[in-house]
Each structure stands twice: as C-alpha cells, then as structure tokens.
Amino acid sequence: MDEQLVKELEQALIQFFNPDTDNETKAAIEAGLLKIRQRADILVLCNGILERSTNQYVLWFACSTLESIVRENWSMIGDLEAKRLRELIMNFLQARFSQLPMFVSSKITKVLVDIGKADWPHRYPNFMAEVKALCTEQNSSVLGLNLLLVASEEFVADRPGSKILSKRKEEMKNLLKLELPGITSLLLSVLTTELNLQRQKLIRSTRCKLAFDTLIQIISWAPLKDCVSPELMHVLFEYVLLLESPYTVKALSCVNEIMEKNYVPNDLQGFIAHTAAKALEILDNVCALERSKLELLEDFILQFNHFLVILLRRHLRRLENHQSFRISSLLEVLYKYTFLQVEAEGMLACIEVWDVFIRYVEENGTGPGNQIVSPSVYLNGLSKLMIELLPRILWCKNAESLDLIDDEISEGLTDRSKDQNEPTSVGRSNTADGETPYQHFILTMVDFIVRIAVLPNPTAAPALQPLLETVTRSLNEQMSLLNNPERNIVVYAAKDCSTLFMIAGRVIPSLQLSPNTFEGVKQVISWSLDIVSRSNKNRLYTQGSHFVELQKSCLRFLRYLSGWFVSVKYHVSHQSQTNAVDCISKEFLSSSVSEIVSNCLDSLTSPISPPPKLLMLAAIEAFESYGSVVQPENFHDLPPVRNLCANLHSVGAAVPMDVKCCLLVAVSKSIIEPLKNLPMDSSTWQRAQPVYVALLAKDSSELISMSQEIDKSPGSITLSGGRSRSNFVALTALTKSVSGTSKRLKQFVSPVVVPAVEPSMNLFVAFIQATQSEAGNQRVASTCLGSARDCLDFLIQVFEVMVKEIDRDLAVTIMEKLVAVTSVPNSVATLLGFGKGGMMVVLKLMKLFGTIVTSPSASFLVSESSNVKIGVLQMSFDTLTQAISAGATSASQILDLRDIHYKLVFQILVSKWKWFLKPISRNQVIEFQTDQAKQYFVKAMEIFITSFQDATLPPATYRYNLSVFNDLQKTHNLYTIPLFRTEMLNAFVLTLMDAMTDGSRQILQDEIVFTVYNLASVDFENFFVQIIPAFLAKRQLSAQHVVFDPVTDAPAFSNSLKGFINDVKVVN
C-alpha cells in the first residue's frame, strides 16, 4: 500500500468534511478522489486501507469505493481475488465492527451483503451459513444480525437502477425463502433470550432491535407459513404484555403486519381464542397503569387500537361463537380503556375500535333470523358508551381536555376564507377538510353518538329517545347560561349548544311521532329559532367565532328537521288513519314552516354588517329543504316566501355571487321538486311554468338586452363584461341544478335557460374580439377574459345538461360562431399571451368543443356540407398543437393545456370515428373517408406518440394517454387499421419500451406493459421477429446478450417483458 498516498488521502478527506471548507475547494478534492478511484490498483489500495488504516474518513472512502466496484464491475473480478476480498471484509468486520462509526460500519456491511447478493451460493456458498453463525455467537451476534437485516432487505428489493439480471433476482428470492425456517428460528431464539432480560430490566438492546427489524422486513414480503409459528406469536405477545418495554411497539407492529396479511394457522379457532385472550389481558394491564405512565404510551395506544380493529373486523363472528370467550367481558374492559385515554387522538383511535361493533350490528341486524347471537349485549354496551361520551364533548363537563384540543396549532395554518366576512379560527390548525382539530374531534364524536342512537335501525332504536331526553336537558341548562355576564361561561355555553343542536338535528328526523317526544322536539325548535332570531337582530356573529358556529348549528338543525316535518305533513294528510299526536294540525305545520323560513331568510342580509357567507349558505340550505323536501301545499303563499319572491333579485344583488346562485337554485327547486310527484300531463305543470319563468328569467332577459345593446367601443364592452358575469354564473347554477333529472323537468326549466344561449355566444364573440383589438388595454382585457370564462362555463353546462332542448339550427349557429372566432389567425396564441386568464379561456373552449362533439345529439357535425367539422379538426389538431409547441404561456400552464388537449383529441377520435374512417361490413377493406381525414388521423397519432416520448409529462396525463390507446382498440380496433399496423404500431411499441428502459416511467410500468401487450398481441410474430431485434440493435445488443421468452399469454408476457427490460438495463 502506498503510505504517502493514504496520508494525502486522509488530509484531503479531513479538509473535505470540514464545514468551513468552501465549495470550490470541495469540488477540487472531489475531482482528486475520482482520479484515485480510477487507478488500476484501486482494489489493492482499498484492501490495504482496510488492513491498516484507522482514520474513519479514509475507511469510509475505501468502503464507498468497494461498494461502487461490487455494484459496477464485480463480474470482472476473478474468483481468487473475490474470495480474498470477502475474507478480508469479514475479518475486518469481526475485528472492528463495534468500534466503527455508523457511517463506516453500515457502508462496509452493505458491501459484504452486495457480494453475497452477486455470488451466493455460486462463488460464495457459505455466505448465509457464516451470517447465521455470527448471529449465534455472543461476541458477534450484533454484527451477524446487522448482516442478516441488510440481506433480508437487499436480496428481495427491486431497486431502480439495480444491475442484477431478472433470473438472478428470482433465484435470490427463492434461495432466501429456503433459508426462512432457519432464519426465523434464529430470530425467535434471540427474541426469547432478550425477553427474559427485558423482564428483569427494561433496557434498550441492539440485538433485540435488530431482531425485530429483521423480522418485520421478512414478514413484509415472505409467505407467512414460512416465517410465522405459534411459538413466535407467543413471544411477540409476551413483549406486548411488558407495555413499557422499548420493544413493545415493535412487537405489536409485527403482530399487526401478521394479522393484516390474514395469518391462518392450522388451528385457526384456537389461535383466535388465544389472540383474543391476550388482547383482554393487555387491556386489563393497560387499565391498571397509573395515569402518568399511560401518558407515555401514545405510540403503543395507536398500534394496539389498530390491532384490536384488525382482530375484531376479521374474527368477531368467530369470537362470538367461541364457547370460552365472552363478548360482554371485552366490551366492559374496552369501555374502561376508552375513558382512560388522555389525548384526543387516543380517544378517536378507540372510537375506531367501537366502530367495528356498530358496523357489525348495522350489517347483521337484530330481528328474527338475525345472525348475531346476543344483540342486546352489543346494544347495551354501545348505549352505555354513548351516554358517557356525551359529557366528554361538552365544555361544561370537560373543559380542560377540550381546551387542549382547541389550542392545537398547525405549522401550515392558513386563512380558511378570503372573504373578509368569513370568520377564521386564528391559532387553530386545519385538517385536510378545512376543519380545526377541535371541529374534527366534535364532528367525529357527534357522528359516532348518532350512529349508536339509531341502532339497530332508525325505526327500532331503543337508545334514540333516552339520548334526545339527555340532549334536551343539557340544552335547557346551556340556554340559560347564554345570558350569563361572565364571557367564558357564555362562550362555553355557545359551544355546547352548538354541539347539542348538531346531535338533535341528526336524531330527531329518526324519531317516530309520539306524544312522548313531540313537546320535546317543539321545545328544541323554539330554542333554535330563538338563537337564530337573536343572532340576526343583535348581529351576534360579530362577537366571535363561537356565536357564528352556534348560529350555523341552529340553521343546520332546522335543515335536518325537514325530515321530521315530512312526518308531520304525512300525519296532517292522514290524520284519520293515524293516532300519533292529536295536537298536530295543518295550521301548526304552516306556522312552524313560516317561522323557520322567515328566520332563515333574515340570516341573509343585515343593514349594518353582512353575515358571514357560511351563515348565508346554511340559511339557504335550510330554506331549500322546506321548499323541496317538506313541500307544504301553501309554501309559496307563506308571507316570508311571498316576500322573497317579490324581491328575489334585489336580495340576490345584496349578497355574494355564489350565495345568489344558491338562493336562485333553492327557489327553483321549491317550484320544480313538488312537480316530480305529479303526472306529466297534470295541469299544474302548465300553471307553474309561467310563474317559474317570471320569477327566474331576469338573468336571461338581461343577457338578451346586453347582446342587443353592446357596441364595439371599449367602454360598452367593459360595461357589458362586468354586468354579465353574475348573469352567466346564475344561469350556470340553474342549469346544473337540473343535471340528471327527467327530460320533462329540463323542458320545464329550458325557457329560462335556452333563450340566453345565443345572446351569450354573441357576447362571448364580442369579448374575444375586444381582447384582440384592445390587447394593450389591460382593464378591457381583464374584464373581457373573466366574462368570457363565465360565459363558456354557462355554455358548457347547457350542452352537457340541456343539449336535447336546444334547437338544431341554434346548435349549428353556436358551433359556427365558435369555429369562426377560433379560426382567426393567432387567436389562440393571443389569448395565451394574456397569461393564466387567457389560458383558462382556451381550456374552457376546448372543454366546450369536447362537450358538443361528444354529445349524442351532435349529428349535425357529421354533415360534409358543414364547415363546423373542418373547423373543429383544425382547432384541435392544428391550431392548439402549434400553440402548445410554441410555448405561448408558462411551463406549468402548458402542462394544463396539453392535458385537456389530449382529452379533446380522444373525445373526437372515440365519438367521431366516422369522421376519419368509412363504416365497413364483414370482409371489407378499412378505408379513410378522405385524404384530409387520413392526414388528421396521422396527426392524432403523432400527438400521442409525442406524448409517450415526453419525459416531462405528468404521470396522471401519461396514464390517461395509455388508457386512450387501450380504449380506442377496444371500441374501434385501432391496432388493426392497416395504416396504423404497418406504419405506426412498431414505433409505438418501441417508444413505450424506451420509456420503460430509461426509467422515467417506473411508476407506470404496469400500465405500459399492458399497453405493449395489447399492441404486440395484434401480431406476436412481428413483435418477436421485428420489434425485439430492432429494440436490441438500437442499443448495440443482440439475442445473445438478452433473451425475451416468446410467451403470448398476458401474465407470462408481462413478467417476461419486465425481466427483459431489466436485463437490457443491466447489460447495457
């Protein structure tokens, strides 16, 4: 060994790892290190370093260099030299492993495992035997377990960039499977020995940790029958029973992984009984812990709850039928365990366990012929839990715990709304659904309580009435505290009332009308109306988020209550046939609904400060539920409804645009929903339509007027653009509200919507022309682009929902104008030049084209005499392709543009196939309609093959394009078209195989393989004789280097292709 070189190497590495060394010096050192690695005698140098050096940086350099040699050039190392190196490494590890820093020991361990990965059992037959022998010796067991852990990971890992042939990968996995009984027996021995030590003193043990890590790794991939035994399960549970051991959670992780993989031993019933008995024992031990110790078991609690969920979901029925196991005992100790939880996360995890019992009762029933052995055991246990949970979510009973949840803060805290009137929870984190941790906790618990209350089903739920009585008593107490002079008491009372109204709103609709419950429900309604009235009158929503939440809960309670009023309405209509409640009358129904609606509508406006948007929306939802769900006969004659209808558009003008849309839809539904129950020929339909049109056609009328009055002056266009947006948005909402409804309902609504279609198109043309002629006027451009987007949203919705209600000539006119406006030279490029606003217009234009083209009623587009078809093809295949290729907007926006462009091309291909190819009968030759049709077909294929070659395409878009090809083959036999088969198919296959080889699409490997198989299956002989040799020749390889097994069934082909691509990457 060159001592001087090693000394220089040591000095260079010390300087390199010094944090004060500048980047330029580090780059120079790296270049010098690379030269050393390229020396012819580098292997000799590394051997010498391992034998003599003690400097940790030099040792690291030698280890990392050896790792590179083993990975890249190991097959070129002779047998004797390979043997000498592995013996040297093994001796080095045995002598110095415990003294090495982690970054050196982990690296040299990996080198030895990589040698085993390449040579075992051929050039290194004793590798696994040596590793297991090391594990059994006290002085070397930590080294042996480290090697075993790394080997269990590396021998089965299919890492990207791995240079191991596919057959060798399969061989290694099979060899390791043969070793599993010995390995698991060894691990069991280590864990058993360590268990006795853990019982004496709970300390951390490297041996124990490594054994568990290796076991978890093996369980993750190995067949359970080869690595799990009753003895192992017993030892794992013994670790779990220690509770406070550092390895309790690891043991529980192993158990959960085994249970998740549905372990089935020979004596399944005995195993389940034993596992359940251990679960009870663990629960008893946890319940016996002191609270201070329980607070330290957060990770254990979450893992253990997960274990209980797995056990019960898979085996509850077996446990129920087991003679020696009592479900009641489990419920009792689980109840105690649940209320020992300190953290909200632990409580919610326990709720997941109880959820298994709820689902079991819901799915299996409790009536005659039910499958549950003892229904009352579950119902009693769950009811007891429900009653005890209620105080846990009330501030008056559990303020300290709830305050901890309410104070949780998230790093990613953002304002929940940009609306200045929207309240925010400052200092509170938001969940993925926009909820604070406190809101999430309360909503989860409320949902859980309600689900228990309606068991086994809402019509026969013994817990329902007791829960309502408890809620009513609590509400009575909290309502009296809302006037307390102390702010904290008022805040707590407001939060509790909010929670209680949530529960009441969910359970009351399930109640059967009876004298026992009727007065209680009336009282709760009275309280909720009192709060809404006081909040509106005194603007309590300005006094804090707790009052906003309270009013929102009351409004939602009133909305949910519509289900109860449906029962009241039925009772009024069939009073002679029912004996539920004598005092219910038609007057009670009308007066109650009138008062509720009046208070809801009062929540929309305020002369001083407008209510938060969420209150407006909640109020409209409640209003809508009475008009469209309860449907009292005289709904539109009620004073508040009559007043709203008389001032509908002035009310709409005073609220935000989206609130106005919701209000118009609510009014619309209050008219059309009752019509659904009437015969189609009923005169009520004819009487209602003029009323409907008179009430809701104002937005259409305004658009018609604007389209007639607009001129080409910037002022006129800007004014029309600003005024028209609310009209477009309102009509879009009305149109969307009848999506999925009957043809008759769409016809009923169409006189409000359809007259606005052509005026909207005229306005759109004016807006687009203004953006082009006034490109330098930012104010005009911004206004016009915004209005154009809203106009396109409306037209898209109309053609999606009401295309059959649109006259054919009108549809042709719309399409001709669309084609004309987009055919203007550079029109699309000009729009994209406006940035995001212009790009959104182009995106919506493409969506509109796609919507119309794919409409079943768009037969007019097939006409050869129509210039629409050519315009659509030019827009889709020429104009958009050129604009995207030119990069007329930002990179991120181009990705969005390409994404919807691919969808438009696919929509045209799949729905208008006859534009390109002539219909054929049996034995006829496939022909293109015209030479132009052939040219556009080729362009479509070019668009897709270019996308498959694009490494920057997002995975979701790439996946979509793959599915396009498979769909076109399925629906139109794309791959059998002579032009595609002879001139394109090979290119597509080679492109997709290139994507697999370069690793850019690793995440989509299965989808690519599926597509390649479909393409290859058209002519397997061509695939094996032409495509595979061409693919290899491109890489200067041949069948002598890599072999593709000529299999043709899908599973075998898939495995063979994956192995072939892997081997190409290794050999190449």
Tab-separated table of C-alpha atoms in Angstrom, residues 146-471:
chain	number	residue	atom	x	y	z
A	146	ASN	CA	-26.836	-6.419	11.052
A	147	LEU	CA	-25.770	-8.528	8.081
A	148	LEU	CA	-28.975	-10.558	8.291
A	149	LEU	CA	-31.113	-7.398	8.356
A	150	VAL	CA	-29.374	-5.872	5.340
A	151	ALA	CA	-29.500	-9.176	3.447
A	152	SER	CA	-33.222	-9.602	4.140
A	153	GLU	CA	-33.766	-6.155	2.622
A	154	GLU	CA	-31.327	-6.258	-0.301
A	155	PHE	CA	-31.952	-9.805	-1.513
A	156	VAL	CA	-35.615	-9.094	-2.281
A	157	ALA	CA	-35.529	-5.356	-3.041
A	158	ASP	CA	-36.199	-4.426	-6.658
A	159	ARG	CA	-34.421	-1.095	-6.630
A	160	PRO	CA	-34.458	1.235	-9.654
A	161	GLY	CA	-31.057	1.142	-11.326
A	162	SER	CA	-30.190	-2.242	-9.842
A	163	LYS	CA	-27.787	-4.108	-12.153
A	164	ILE	CA	-28.969	-7.630	-11.481
A	165	LEU	CA	-30.445	-9.869	-14.136
A	166	SER	CA	-34.080	-10.840	-13.673
A	167	LYS	CA	-33.328	-14.551	-13.373
A	168	ARG	CA	-30.798	-13.819	-10.659
A	169	LYS	CA	-33.387	-11.740	-8.783
A	170	GLU	CA	-35.816	-14.625	-8.862
A	171	GLU	CA	-33.088	-17.052	-7.819
A	172	MET	CA	-32.101	-14.925	-4.807
A	173	LYS	CA	-35.678	-14.645	-3.590
A	174	ASN	CA	-36.202	-18.388	-3.870
A	175	LEU	CA	-32.905	-19.137	-2.111
A	176	LEU	CA	-33.808	-16.788	0.714
A	177	LYS	CA	-37.230	-18.477	1.047
A	178	LEU	CA	-35.437	-21.793	1.572
A	179	GLU	CA	-33.457	-20.194	4.396
A	180	LEU	CA	-36.520	-18.721	6.120
A	181	PRO	CA	-37.181	-21.546	8.620
A	182	GLY	CA	-33.616	-21.310	9.889
A	183	ILE	CA	-33.637	-17.510	9.954
A	184	THR	CA	-36.938	-17.222	11.814
A	185	SER	CA	-35.832	-19.904	14.262
A	186	LEU	CA	-32.667	-17.908	14.906
A	187	LEU	CA	-34.636	-14.673	15.389
A	188	LEU	CA	-37.044	-16.453	17.723
A	189	SER	CA	-34.097	-17.654	19.786
A	190	VAL	CA	-32.665	-14.129	20.024
A	191	LEU	CA	-36.032	-12.628	20.963
A	192	THR	CA	-36.667	-15.320	23.586
A	193	THR	CA	-33.293	-14.710	25.201
A	194	GLU	CA	-33.806	-10.956	25.136
A	195	LEU	CA	-37.341	-11.339	26.510
A	196	ASN	CA	-36.002	-12.833	29.730
A	197	LEU	CA	-33.576	-9.922	30.039
A	198	GLN	CA	-36.361	-7.402	29.346
A	199	ARG	CA	-38.456	-8.935	32.119
A	200	GLN	CA	-35.632	-8.335	34.561
A	201	LYS	CA	-34.840	-4.824	33.426
A	202	LEU	CA	-36.460	-2.716	30.697
A	203	ILE	CA	-33.398	-1.526	28.787
A	204	ARG	CA	-32.540	-0.915	25.164
A	205	SER	CA	-30.802	-3.778	23.402
A	206	THR	CA	-29.213	-3.564	19.963
A	207	ARG	CA	-29.708	-7.328	19.475
A	208	CYS	CA	-33.400	-7.023	20.247
A	209	LYS	CA	-33.882	-4.068	17.932
A	210	LEU	CA	-32.086	-5.751	15.036
A	211	ALA	CA	-34.043	-8.979	15.502
A	212	PHE	CA	-37.359	-7.111	15.403
A	213	ASP	CA	-36.309	-5.009	12.394
A	214	THR	CA	-35.296	-8.138	10.503
A	215	LEU	CA	-38.500	-9.932	11.445
A	216	ILE	CA	-40.653	-7.001	10.288
A	217	GLN	CA	-38.728	-6.898	6.998
A	218	ILE	CA	-39.212	-10.646	6.403
A	219	ILE	CA	-42.907	-10.587	7.312
A	220	SER	CA	-43.453	-7.770	4.801
A	221	TRP	CA	-42.633	-9.994	1.794
A	222	ALA	CA	-42.381	-13.646	2.837
A	223	PRO	CA	-45.268	-16.158	2.885
A	224	LEU	CA	-46.495	-16.291	6.487
A	225	LYS	CA	-46.441	-20.095	6.538
A	226	ASP	CA	-42.655	-19.930	6.098
A	227	CYS	CA	-41.877	-17.433	8.833
A	228	VAL	CA	-44.653	-17.386	11.465
A	229	SER	CA	-45.271	-20.039	14.089
A	230	PRO	CA	-47.377	-20.290	17.282
A	231	GLU	CA	-44.140	-20.024	19.270
A	232	LEU	CA	-43.257	-16.755	17.567
A	233	MET	CA	-46.737	-15.331	18.154
A	234	HIS	CA	-46.471	-16.273	21.840
A	235	VAL	CA	-43.146	-14.464	22.205
A	236	LEU	CA	-44.475	-11.389	20.401
A	237	PHE	CA	-47.456	-11.155	22.735
A	238	GLU	CA	-45.169	-11.544	25.737
A	239	TYR	CA	-43.265	-8.470	24.570
A	240	VAL	CA	-46.532	-6.611	24.135
A	241	LEU	CA	-47.576	-7.515	27.676
A	242	LEU	CA	-44.467	-5.773	29.013
A	243	LEU	CA	-46.166	-2.497	27.925
A	244	GLU	CA	-43.274	-0.250	28.947
A	245	SER	CA	-40.515	-2.124	27.123
A	246	PRO	CA	-38.736	-0.184	24.355
A	247	TYR	CA	-39.720	-3.065	22.041
A	248	THR	CA	-43.395	-3.372	22.867
A	249	VAL	CA	-44.421	-1.237	19.897
A	250	LYS	CA	-42.107	-3.157	17.544
A	251	ALA	CA	-43.612	-6.442	18.699
A	252	LEU	CA	-47.096	-5.054	18.191
A	253	SER	CA	-46.117	-3.852	14.695
A	254	CYS	CA	-45.088	-7.414	13.852
A	255	VAL	CA	-48.375	-8.770	15.195
A	256	ASN	CA	-50.375	-6.207	13.192
A	257	GLU	CA	-48.496	-6.987	9.992
A	258	ILE	CA	-49.175	-10.703	10.500
A	259	MET	CA	-52.850	-10.071	11.240
A	260	GLU	CA	-53.197	-7.708	8.266
A	261	LYS	CA	-51.883	-10.452	5.982
A	262	ASN	CA	-54.634	-12.734	7.326
A	263	TYR	CA	-52.493	-15.323	9.063
A	264	VAL	CA	-54.281	-18.703	9.048
A	265	PRO	CA	-52.613	-21.357	11.261
A	266	ASN	CA	-53.717	-24.980	11.355
A	267	ASP	CA	-55.788	-24.392	14.488
A	268	LEU	CA	-57.425	-21.127	13.442
A	269	GLN	CA	-60.138	-21.215	16.107
A	270	GLY	CA	-57.616	-21.848	18.852
A	271	PHE	CA	-55.327	-19.116	17.534
A	272	ILE	CA	-58.154	-16.566	17.504
A	273	ALA	CA	-59.256	-17.505	21.023
A	274	HIS	CA	-55.662	-17.263	22.259
A	275	THR	CA	-55.181	-13.888	20.495
A	276	ALA	CA	-58.413	-12.517	21.957
A	277	ALA	CA	-57.433	-13.725	25.426
A	278	LYS	CA	-54.110	-11.915	25.060
A	279	ALA	CA	-55.975	-8.792	23.926
A	280	LEU	CA	-58.099	-8.909	27.097
A	281	GLU	CA	-55.004	-9.430	29.217
A	282	ILE	CA	-53.276	-6.454	27.602
A	283	LEU	CA	-56.387	-4.311	28.090
A	284	ASP	CA	-56.504	-5.263	31.787
A	285	ASN	CA	-52.822	-4.407	32.199
A	286	VAL	CA	-53.218	-1.038	30.488
A	287	CYS	CA	-56.223	-0.194	32.642
A	288	ALA	CA	-54.178	-0.986	35.739
A	289	LEU	CA	-51.446	1.503	34.860
A	290	GLU	CA	-51.069	4.817	36.621
A	291	ARG	CA	-52.194	7.814	34.593
A	292	SER	CA	-48.667	9.236	34.455
A	293	LYS	CA	-47.395	6.040	32.821
A	294	LEU	CA	-50.351	5.851	30.455
A	295	GLU	CA	-49.490	9.298	29.090
A	296	LEU	CA	-46.128	7.887	27.904
A	297	LEU	CA	-47.719	5.112	25.829
A	298	GLU	CA	-49.090	7.201	22.963
A	299	ASP	CA	-47.424	5.153	20.193
A	300	PHE	CA	-48.436	1.905	21.872
A	301	ILE	CA	-52.070	3.022	22.206
A	302	LEU	CA	-52.350	3.779	18.482
A	303	GLN	CA	-50.748	0.470	17.473
A	304	PHE	CA	-52.800	-1.515	19.975
A	305	ASN	CA	-56.051	0.068	18.826
A	306	HIS	CA	-55.113	-0.853	15.283
A	307	PHE	CA	-54.531	-4.431	16.442
A	308	LEU	CA	-57.993	-4.535	18.042
A	309	VAL	CA	-59.597	-3.225	14.862
A	310	ILE	CA	-57.906	-5.917	12.744
A	311	LEU	CA	-58.804	-8.683	15.192
A	312	LEU	CA	-62.443	-7.688	15.503
A	313	ARG	CA	-63.050	-6.907	11.844
A	314	ARG	CA	-61.722	-10.273	10.772
A	315	HIS	CA	-62.804	-12.513	13.612
A	316	LEU	CA	-65.673	-11.005	15.634
A	317	ARG	CA	-68.146	-13.646	14.459
A	318	ARG	CA	-65.745	-16.449	15.397
A	319	LEU	CA	-65.223	-14.905	18.825
A	320	GLU	CA	-68.956	-14.545	19.285
A	321	ASN	CA	-69.413	-18.247	18.611
A	322	HIS	CA	-66.489	-19.357	20.777
A	323	GLN	CA	-67.668	-21.024	23.973
A	324	SER	CA	-64.816	-19.802	26.176
A	325	PHE	CA	-64.954	-16.141	25.119
A	326	ARG	CA	-67.490	-13.611	26.420
A	327	ILE	CA	-68.106	-10.549	24.244
A	328	SER	CA	-69.561	-8.773	27.270
A	329	SER	CA	-66.206	-9.045	29.074
A	330	LEU	CA	-64.442	-7.495	26.115
A	331	LEU	CA	-66.965	-4.622	25.943
A	332	GLU	CA	-66.620	-3.933	29.674
A	333	VAL	CA	-62.844	-3.670	29.681
A	334	LEU	CA	-62.851	-1.785	26.363
A	335	TYR	CA	-65.273	0.733	27.905
A	336	LYS	CA	-62.901	1.293	30.808
A	337	TYR	CA	-59.903	1.505	28.471
A	338	THR	CA	-61.648	4.086	26.252
A	339	PHE	CA	-62.202	6.541	29.068
A	340	LEU	CA	-58.627	6.222	30.284
A	341	GLN	CA	-57.403	7.952	27.116
A	342	VAL	CA	-55.607	11.191	27.790
A	343	GLU	CA	-55.176	12.508	24.242
A	344	ALA	CA	-57.922	13.194	21.714
A	345	GLU	CA	-56.003	11.078	19.189
A	346	GLY	CA	-56.177	8.097	21.541
A	347	MET	CA	-59.897	8.618	22.101
A	348	LEU	CA	-60.558	8.776	18.349
A	349	ALA	CA	-58.490	5.621	17.869
A	350	CYS	CA	-60.687	3.874	20.442
A	351	ILE	CA	-63.744	5.066	18.557
A	352	GLU	CA	-62.425	3.189	15.515
A	353	VAL	CA	-62.445	0.009	17.598
A	354	TRP	CA	-66.032	0.584	18.725
A	355	ASP	CA	-66.946	1.321	15.130
A	356	VAL	CA	-66.361	-2.363	14.366
A	357	PHE	CA	-69.213	-3.311	16.732
A	358	ILE	CA	-71.510	-0.655	15.234
A	359	ARG	CA	-70.895	-1.939	11.714
A	360	TYR	CA	-71.413	-5.495	12.877
A	361	VAL	CA	-74.844	-4.644	14.285
A	362	GLU	CA	-75.749	-2.498	11.241
A	363	GLU	CA	-74.817	-5.206	8.774
A	364	ASN	CA	-76.236	-8.226	10.572
A	365	GLY	CA	-79.450	-6.881	12.129
A	366	THR	CA	-81.118	-7.836	15.366
A	367	GLY	CA	-84.564	-9.002	14.282
A	368	PRO	CA	-85.904	-12.522	13.715
A	369	GLY	CA	-83.457	-14.576	11.719
A	370	ASN	CA	-80.601	-12.211	12.540
A	371	GLN	CA	-77.064	-13.541	12.553
A	372	ILE	CA	-75.983	-12.001	15.871
A	373	VAL	CA	-76.002	-14.401	18.798
A	374	SER	CA	-76.703	-11.811	21.537
A	375	PRO	CA	-77.847	-8.474	20.053
A	376	SER	CA	-78.650	-6.985	23.452
A	377	VAL	CA	-75.007	-7.394	24.560
A	378	TYR	CA	-73.861	-5.023	21.796
A	379	LEU	CA	-76.764	-2.591	22.113
A	380	ASN	CA	-76.395	-2.299	25.891
A	381	GLY	CA	-72.634	-1.839	25.698
A	382	LEU	CA	-72.851	0.759	22.944
A	383	SER	CA	-75.705	2.653	24.639
A	384	LYS	CA	-73.704	2.854	27.862
A	385	LEU	CA	-70.753	4.188	25.881
A	386	MET	CA	-72.959	6.743	24.087
A	387	ILE	CA	-74.370	8.242	27.289
A	388	GLU	CA	-70.897	8.514	28.805
A	389	LEU	CA	-69.367	10.044	25.697
A	390	LEU	CA	-71.801	12.962	25.600
A	391	PRO	CA	-70.293	14.770	28.631
A	392	ARG	CA	-66.833	14.305	27.103
A	393	ILE	CA	-67.716	16.652	24.223
A	394	LEU	CA	-69.362	19.338	26.384
A	395	TRP	CA	-67.341	22.228	27.783
A	396	CYS	CA	-69.496	22.386	30.874
A	397	LYS	CA	-68.286	18.873	31.791
A	398	ASN	CA	-64.862	18.516	30.159
A	399	ALA	CA	-63.451	22.000	29.554
A	400	GLU	CA	-59.851	21.163	30.419
A	401	SER	CA	-59.489	18.374	27.828
A	402	LEU	CA	-61.430	20.219	25.121
A	403	ASP	CA	-59.327	23.323	25.672
A	404	LEU	CA	-56.178	21.295	24.931
A	405	ILE	CA	-57.673	20.174	21.614
A	406	ASP	CA	-58.916	23.677	20.793
A	407	ASP	CA	-55.446	25.105	21.331
A	408	GLU	CA	-53.664	22.801	18.863
A	409	ILE	CA	-51.705	24.772	16.271
A	410	SER	CA	-50.544	23.658	12.833
A	411	GLU	CA	-47.397	24.810	11.013
A	412	GLY	CA	-49.381	25.110	7.810
A	413	LEU	CA	-52.112	27.338	9.221
A	414	THR	CA	-53.868	29.327	6.527
A	415	ASP	CA	-56.870	31.562	6.407
A	416	ARG	CA	-59.949	29.445	5.775
A	417	SER	CA	-61.541	32.064	3.571
A	418	LYS	CA	-60.510	35.158	1.711
A	419	ASP	CA	-63.931	36.626	2.280
A	420	GLN	CA	-63.496	39.429	4.793
A	421	ASN	CA	-66.810	38.445	6.353
A	422	GLU	CA	-65.791	34.827	6.845
A	423	PRO	CA	-64.718	34.080	10.431
A	424	THR	CA	-61.405	32.366	10.894
A	425	SER	CA	-60.079	30.259	13.722
A	426	VAL	CA	-56.877	32.093	14.480
A	427	GLY	CA	-54.304	29.877	16.137
A	428	ARG	CA	-56.074	26.667	15.223
A	429	SER	CA	-54.871	24.119	12.726
A	430	ASN	CA	-56.942	22.998	9.825
A	431	THR	CA	-57.377	19.415	8.765
A	432	ALA	CA	-57.444	18.307	5.144
A	433	ASP	CA	-61.146	19.108	5.077
A	434	GLY	CA	-60.701	22.638	6.410
A	435	GLU	CA	-61.652	21.671	9.953
A	436	THR	CA	-59.743	22.596	13.072
A	437	PRO	CA	-58.660	19.657	15.286
A	438	TYR	CA	-61.423	20.661	17.723
A	439	GLN	CA	-64.072	20.678	14.995
A	440	HIS	CA	-62.840	17.345	13.674
A	441	PHE	CA	-62.992	15.824	17.151
A	442	ILE	CA	-66.504	17.131	17.863
A	443	LEU	CA	-67.899	16.165	14.462
A	444	THR	CA	-66.412	12.668	14.717
A	445	MET	CA	-67.818	12.145	18.189
A	446	VAL	CA	-71.241	13.527	17.232
A	447	ASP	CA	-71.404	11.224	14.234
A	448	PHE	CA	-70.417	8.276	16.425
A	449	ILE	CA	-73.029	9.079	19.094
A	450	VAL	CA	-75.764	9.419	16.484
A	451	ARG	CA	-74.842	6.134	14.815
A	452	ILE	CA	-75.217	4.358	18.153
A	453	ALA	CA	-78.512	6.106	18.841
A	454	VAL	CA	-80.171	4.745	15.691
A	455	LEU	CA	-79.071	1.120	16.187
A	456	PRO	CA	-80.131	-1.414	15.109
A	457	ASN	CA	-82.170	0.720	12.685
A	458	PRO	CA	-83.893	4.135	12.939
A	459	THR	CA	-87.380	2.620	13.249
A	460	ALA	CA	-86.456	0.410	16.213
A	461	ALA	CA	-83.739	2.196	18.153
A	462	PRO	CA	-84.043	1.832	21.954
A	463	ALA	CA	-81.324	4.443	22.614
A	464	LEU	CA	-82.888	7.170	20.497
A	465	GLN	CA	-85.413	8.611	22.942
A	466	PRO	CA	-83.101	8.466	26.010
A	467	LEU	CA	-80.435	10.340	24.036
A	468	LEU	CA	-82.899	13.032	22.983
A	469	GLU	CA	-84.063	13.454	26.582
A	470	THR	CA	-80.440	13.856	27.715
A	471	VAL	CA	-79.728	16.357	24.931
